[in-house]
Structures are given as structure tokens and as C-alpha cells.
GROMACS .gro file of C-alpha atoms in nm:
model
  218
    1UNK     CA    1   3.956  12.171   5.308
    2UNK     CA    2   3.964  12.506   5.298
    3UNK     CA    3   4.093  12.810   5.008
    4UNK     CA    4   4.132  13.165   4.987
    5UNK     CA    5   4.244  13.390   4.670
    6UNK     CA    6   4.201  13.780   4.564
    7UNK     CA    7   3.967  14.003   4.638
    8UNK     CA    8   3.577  13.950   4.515
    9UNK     CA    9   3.393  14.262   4.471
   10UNK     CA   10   3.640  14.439   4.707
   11UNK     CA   11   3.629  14.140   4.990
   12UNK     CA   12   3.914  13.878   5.085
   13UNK     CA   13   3.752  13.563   4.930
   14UNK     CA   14   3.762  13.263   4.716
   15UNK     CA   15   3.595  13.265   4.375
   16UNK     CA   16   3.472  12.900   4.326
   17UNK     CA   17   3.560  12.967   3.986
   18UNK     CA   18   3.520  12.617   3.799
   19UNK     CA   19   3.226  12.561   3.598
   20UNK     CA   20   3.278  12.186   3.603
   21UNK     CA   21   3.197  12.239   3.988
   22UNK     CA   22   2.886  12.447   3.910
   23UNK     CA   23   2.748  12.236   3.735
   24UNK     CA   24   2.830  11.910   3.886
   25UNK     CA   25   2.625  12.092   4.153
   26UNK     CA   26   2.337  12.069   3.902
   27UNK     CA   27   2.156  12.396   4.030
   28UNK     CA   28   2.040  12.439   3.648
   29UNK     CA   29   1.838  12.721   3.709
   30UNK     CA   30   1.642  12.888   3.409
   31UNK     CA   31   1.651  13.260   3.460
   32UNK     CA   32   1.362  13.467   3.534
   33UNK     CA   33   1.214  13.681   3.250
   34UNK     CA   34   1.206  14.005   3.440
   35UNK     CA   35   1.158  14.252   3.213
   36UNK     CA   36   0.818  14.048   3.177
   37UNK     CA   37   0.522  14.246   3.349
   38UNK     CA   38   0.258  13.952   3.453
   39UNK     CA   39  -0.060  13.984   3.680
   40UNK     CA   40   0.006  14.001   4.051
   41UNK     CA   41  -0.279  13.856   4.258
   42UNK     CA   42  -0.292  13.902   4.698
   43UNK     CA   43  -0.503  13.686   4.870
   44UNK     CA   44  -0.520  13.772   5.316
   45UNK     CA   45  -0.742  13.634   5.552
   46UNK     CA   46  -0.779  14.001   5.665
   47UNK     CA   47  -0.627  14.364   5.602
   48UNK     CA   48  -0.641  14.650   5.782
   49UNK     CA   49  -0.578  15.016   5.659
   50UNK     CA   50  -0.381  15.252   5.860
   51UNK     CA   51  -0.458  15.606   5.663
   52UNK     CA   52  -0.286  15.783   5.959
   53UNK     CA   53   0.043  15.599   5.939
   54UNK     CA   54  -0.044  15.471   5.565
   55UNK     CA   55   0.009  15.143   5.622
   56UNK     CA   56  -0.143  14.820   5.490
   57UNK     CA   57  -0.149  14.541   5.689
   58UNK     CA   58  -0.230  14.183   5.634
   59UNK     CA   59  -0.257  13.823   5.774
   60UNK     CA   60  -0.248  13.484   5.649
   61UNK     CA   61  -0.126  13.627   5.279
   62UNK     CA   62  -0.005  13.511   4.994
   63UNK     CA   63   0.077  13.742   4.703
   64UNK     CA   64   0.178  13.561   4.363
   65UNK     CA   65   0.301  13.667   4.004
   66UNK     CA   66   0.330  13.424   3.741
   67UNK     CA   67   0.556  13.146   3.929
   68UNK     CA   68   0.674  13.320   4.190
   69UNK     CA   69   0.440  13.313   4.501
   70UNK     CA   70   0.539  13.451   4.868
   71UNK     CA   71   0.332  13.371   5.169
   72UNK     CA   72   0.349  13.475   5.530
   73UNK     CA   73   0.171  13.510   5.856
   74UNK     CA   74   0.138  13.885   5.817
   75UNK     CA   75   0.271  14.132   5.581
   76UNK     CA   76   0.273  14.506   5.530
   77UNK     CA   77   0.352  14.799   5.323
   78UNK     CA   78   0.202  15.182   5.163
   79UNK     CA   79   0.140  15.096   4.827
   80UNK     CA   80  -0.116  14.829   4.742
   81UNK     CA   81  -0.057  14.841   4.372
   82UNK     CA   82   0.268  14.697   4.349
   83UNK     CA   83   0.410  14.999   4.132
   84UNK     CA   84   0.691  15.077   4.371
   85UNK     CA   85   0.855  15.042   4.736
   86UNK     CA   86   0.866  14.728   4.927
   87UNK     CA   87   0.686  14.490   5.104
   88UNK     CA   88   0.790  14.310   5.474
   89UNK     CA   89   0.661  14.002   5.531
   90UNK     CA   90   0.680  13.813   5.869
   91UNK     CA   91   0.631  13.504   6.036
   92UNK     CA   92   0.651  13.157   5.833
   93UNK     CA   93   0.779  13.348   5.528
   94UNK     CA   94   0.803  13.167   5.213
   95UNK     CA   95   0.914  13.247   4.912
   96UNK     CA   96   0.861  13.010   4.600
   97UNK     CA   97   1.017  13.030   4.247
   98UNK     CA   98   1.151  12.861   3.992
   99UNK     CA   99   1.522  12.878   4.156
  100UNK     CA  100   1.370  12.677   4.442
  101UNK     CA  101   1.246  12.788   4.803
  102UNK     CA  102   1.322  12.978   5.051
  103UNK     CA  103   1.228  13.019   5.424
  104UNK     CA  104   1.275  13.231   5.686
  105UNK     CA  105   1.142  13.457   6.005
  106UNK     CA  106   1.123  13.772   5.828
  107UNK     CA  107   1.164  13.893   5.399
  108UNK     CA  108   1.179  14.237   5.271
  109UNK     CA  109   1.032  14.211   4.888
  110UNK     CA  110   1.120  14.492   4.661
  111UNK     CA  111   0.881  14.624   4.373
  112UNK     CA  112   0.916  14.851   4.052
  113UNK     CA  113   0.694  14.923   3.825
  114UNK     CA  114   0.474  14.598   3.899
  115UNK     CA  115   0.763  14.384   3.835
  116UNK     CA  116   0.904  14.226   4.157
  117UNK     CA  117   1.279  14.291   4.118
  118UNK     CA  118   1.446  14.154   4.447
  119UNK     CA  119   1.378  13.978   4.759
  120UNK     CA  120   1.578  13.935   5.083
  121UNK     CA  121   1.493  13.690   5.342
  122UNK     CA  122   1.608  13.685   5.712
  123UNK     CA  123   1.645  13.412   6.009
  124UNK     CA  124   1.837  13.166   6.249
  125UNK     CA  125   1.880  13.038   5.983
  126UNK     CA  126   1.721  13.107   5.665
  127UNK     CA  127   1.653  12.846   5.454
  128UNK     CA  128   1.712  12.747   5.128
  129UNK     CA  129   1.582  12.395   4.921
  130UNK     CA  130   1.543  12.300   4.540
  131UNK     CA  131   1.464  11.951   4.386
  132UNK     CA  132   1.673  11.898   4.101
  133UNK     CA  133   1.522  11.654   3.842
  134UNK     CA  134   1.665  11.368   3.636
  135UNK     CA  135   1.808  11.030   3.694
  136UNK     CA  136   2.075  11.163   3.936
  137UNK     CA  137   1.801  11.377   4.117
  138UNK     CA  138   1.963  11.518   4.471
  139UNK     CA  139   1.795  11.799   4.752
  140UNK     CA  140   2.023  12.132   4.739
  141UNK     CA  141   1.984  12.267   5.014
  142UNK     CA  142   2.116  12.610   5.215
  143UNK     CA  143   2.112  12.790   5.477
  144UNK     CA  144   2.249  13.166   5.592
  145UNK     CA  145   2.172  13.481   5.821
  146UNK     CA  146   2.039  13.610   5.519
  147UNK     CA  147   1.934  13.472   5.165
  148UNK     CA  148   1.891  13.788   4.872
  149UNK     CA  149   1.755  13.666   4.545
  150UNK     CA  150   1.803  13.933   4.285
  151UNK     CA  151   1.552  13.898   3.992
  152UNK     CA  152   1.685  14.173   3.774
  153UNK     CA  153   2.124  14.042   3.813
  154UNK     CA  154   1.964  13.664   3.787
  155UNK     CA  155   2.152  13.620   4.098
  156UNK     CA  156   2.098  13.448   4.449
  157UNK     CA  157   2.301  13.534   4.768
  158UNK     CA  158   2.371  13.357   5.088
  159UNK     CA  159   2.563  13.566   5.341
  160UNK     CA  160   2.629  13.526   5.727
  161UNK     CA  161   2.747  13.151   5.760
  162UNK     CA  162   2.633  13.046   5.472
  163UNK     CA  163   2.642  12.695   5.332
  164UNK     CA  164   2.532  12.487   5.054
  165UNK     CA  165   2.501  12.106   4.980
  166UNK     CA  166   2.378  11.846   4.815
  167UNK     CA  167   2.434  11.523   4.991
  168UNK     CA  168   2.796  11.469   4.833
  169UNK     CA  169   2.924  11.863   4.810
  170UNK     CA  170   2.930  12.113   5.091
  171UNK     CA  171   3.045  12.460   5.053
  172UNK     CA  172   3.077  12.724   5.310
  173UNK     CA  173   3.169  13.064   5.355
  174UNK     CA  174   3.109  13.404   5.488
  175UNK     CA  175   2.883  13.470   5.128
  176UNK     CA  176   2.764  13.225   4.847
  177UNK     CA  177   2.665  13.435   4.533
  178UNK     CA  178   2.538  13.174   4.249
  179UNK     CA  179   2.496  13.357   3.931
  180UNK     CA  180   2.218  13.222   3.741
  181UNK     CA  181   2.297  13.350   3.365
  182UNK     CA  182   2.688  13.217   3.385
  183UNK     CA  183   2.602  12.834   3.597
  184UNK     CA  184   2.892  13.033   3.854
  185UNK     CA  185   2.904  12.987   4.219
  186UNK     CA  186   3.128  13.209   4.389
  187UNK     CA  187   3.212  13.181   4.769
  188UNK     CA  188   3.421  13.378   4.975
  189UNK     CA  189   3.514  13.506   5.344
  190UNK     CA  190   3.260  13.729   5.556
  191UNK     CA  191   3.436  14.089   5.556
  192UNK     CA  192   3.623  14.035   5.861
  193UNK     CA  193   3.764  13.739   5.702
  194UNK     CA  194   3.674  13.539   6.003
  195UNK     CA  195   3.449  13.313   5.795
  196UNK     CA  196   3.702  13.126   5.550
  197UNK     CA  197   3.581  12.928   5.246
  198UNK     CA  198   3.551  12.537   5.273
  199UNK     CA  199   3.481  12.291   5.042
  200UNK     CA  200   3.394  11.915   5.192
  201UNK     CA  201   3.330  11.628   4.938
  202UNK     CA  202   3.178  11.352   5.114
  203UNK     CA  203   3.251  11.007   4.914
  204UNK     CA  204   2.958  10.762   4.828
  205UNK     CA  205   2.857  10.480   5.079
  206UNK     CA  206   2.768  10.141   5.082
  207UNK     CA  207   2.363  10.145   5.029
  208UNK     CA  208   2.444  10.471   4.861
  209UNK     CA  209   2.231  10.486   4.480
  210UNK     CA  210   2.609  10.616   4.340
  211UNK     CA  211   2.726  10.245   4.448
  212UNK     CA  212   2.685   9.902   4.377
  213UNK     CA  213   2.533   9.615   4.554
  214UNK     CA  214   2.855   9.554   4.662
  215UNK     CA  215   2.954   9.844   4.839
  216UNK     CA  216   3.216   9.945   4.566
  217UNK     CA  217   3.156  10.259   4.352
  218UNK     CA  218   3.001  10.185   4.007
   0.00000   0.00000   0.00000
């Protein structure tokens, strides 16, 4: 099954524009306070300062701030404090929050003003995963060339065969934008529109917990 419709933010694409479908997705993720300064904590098996090149460099870290908490293999940057620029982690990157967790070969994380305001995550694939709770509980899961997760817009992009499911819903596309604050998922083609939107709903299966005994849906 596959769609297409007008323009998205100046691309050919097709807004998944439903909110039934959002949420029957069940991402239900609770924004991020942002504009929320909390303690940021950094915790490295070693670090090694670079005053020529000013560079900081560090392995086996794991930086954290309130929920969110990124780990990697090694990571580097020029300003220690947090107040501004970016960090680039690499190897075994993983980035934990309360919209789930992603994983991937390589992240750029983006500071201002000791407030972590976006992170983008790279890899063949990178990796996306959140647990949702409740009596109809189900693994979302995703996966892209690149996953950015945009703290300040309360948004979370997949782009670069991207694709997102949950055991009964697939949805794939060029780019996968959820927006947090509206419970929106937007898809739409890659910008050579070579990538075109499609939606797969996979019915429920004897054995499956959405059927009976029997076989037959409840």
C-alpha cells in the first residue's frame, strides 16, 4: 500500500495526517521540559586534553541530565561545561530518554546554555525502540540512516529509509517526523522522491494475544 499527497515542508510527501492512526500507534510520548536547566553529570573511564587542538577526549562515557543519559565508546568536544557547541560521540552510541532509545555508530549532541537541545544519531542502520505500557503493551521499533531528536520542537525524525512498526503497523518512507506536542506522525518521500510512503497493516494470527483460543479475532 502505498500514498503520496502535497508538498511537506517543501518535499513531495505524504502527511500521515490521522490522529486516530497516531495514536493507535500508542507512541504516547510526554514531552520534554526543555526550558528546564537540570544537573549534567560525565562519567569516562579516561580523558585526555588536547590544549593544542582544544579537544577533549573520552572513553567508555556516559554523560546524563535528569532522564536523558547518552553513552558511548568514546566521545569528544572543546567545551567541557556544557554551555554551548556540540558533542560527537562514537562507537556503541546510545541515547536514552523518555521518548525511548536510540542506537547507532556515531551521534552528534547539541548544547546551549547547559540545556541539551538536539541530538542526531547516525548508522547502517540506526536504531530506534520504546516499550509502550498498558494492557495492550507492543515494542515500537525504527530504524533509518539517520534518527534527529529535537528537544526544543518536541520532535523526533527518521530520514534515509526510514521505517517504523509495531508488530501490526509498518510505515515507511524517505522521512518519519513524529511530533510529540500534537500525537502527529508525518511520513513522506526522500527528496528525490525515490523513497515513496507505505503503509502495511499486518492482521492478527492464530496464537496472536489480539485473538482467541480459536484462532478467530476477539
Amino acid at each position: 500500500m502505498a500514498a503520496s499527497s502535497p508538498d511537506f515542508a517543501g518535499r513531495r510527501g505524504a502527511p500521515w495526517l490521522a490522529s486516530a492512526m497516531a495514536l493507535a500507534w500508542g507512541l504516547g510520548i510526554a514531552p520534554v521540559a526543555w526550558g528546564q536547566q537540570q544537573e549534567i553529570t560525565l562519567d569516562a573511564a579516561s580523558s585526555d586534553f588536547d590544549r593544542r587542538n582544544e579537544r577533549l577526549l573520552f572513553r567508555e562515557v556516559r554523560v546524563q541530565q535528569g532522564e536523558m543519559v547518552i553513552s558511548a565508546d568514546a566521545a569528544e568536544s572543546r567545551d567541557l561545561d556544557f554551555s554551548r557547541g556540540s558533542w560527537t560521540f562514537t562507537g556503541n552510541v546510545r541515547i536514552q530518554s523518555p521518548m525511548g532509545t536510540i542506537e547507532s555508530a556515531r551521534a552528534t549532541v547539541s548544547f546551549a546554555n547547559h540545556r541539551l537541545l538536539k541530538a542526531s544519531a547516525e548508522g547502517a542502520p540506526a536504531r530506534f525502540s520504546r516499550s509502550m505500557p498498558g494492557e495492550d503493551a507492543r515494542l515500537v521499533t525504527g530504524t533509518a540512516n539517520r534518527i534527529d531528536y529535537d528537544l526544543a520542537r518536541g520532535e523526533l525524525e527518521l530520514a534515509g529509509q526510514a521505517s517504523l512498526r509495531d508488530g501490526v503497523r509498518e510505515v515507511s518512507g524517505g522521512r518519519l517526523v513524529y511530533r510529540i506536542d500534537e500525537d502527529r506522525l508525518i511520513a513522506s518521500t526522500d527528496e528525490e522522491g525515490g523513497e515513496r510512503v507505505r503503509i502495511v497493516i499486518s492482521p492478527p494470527g492464530e496464537g496472536d494475544e489480539d485473538s482467541g483460543g480459536d484462532g478467530e479475532p476477539r
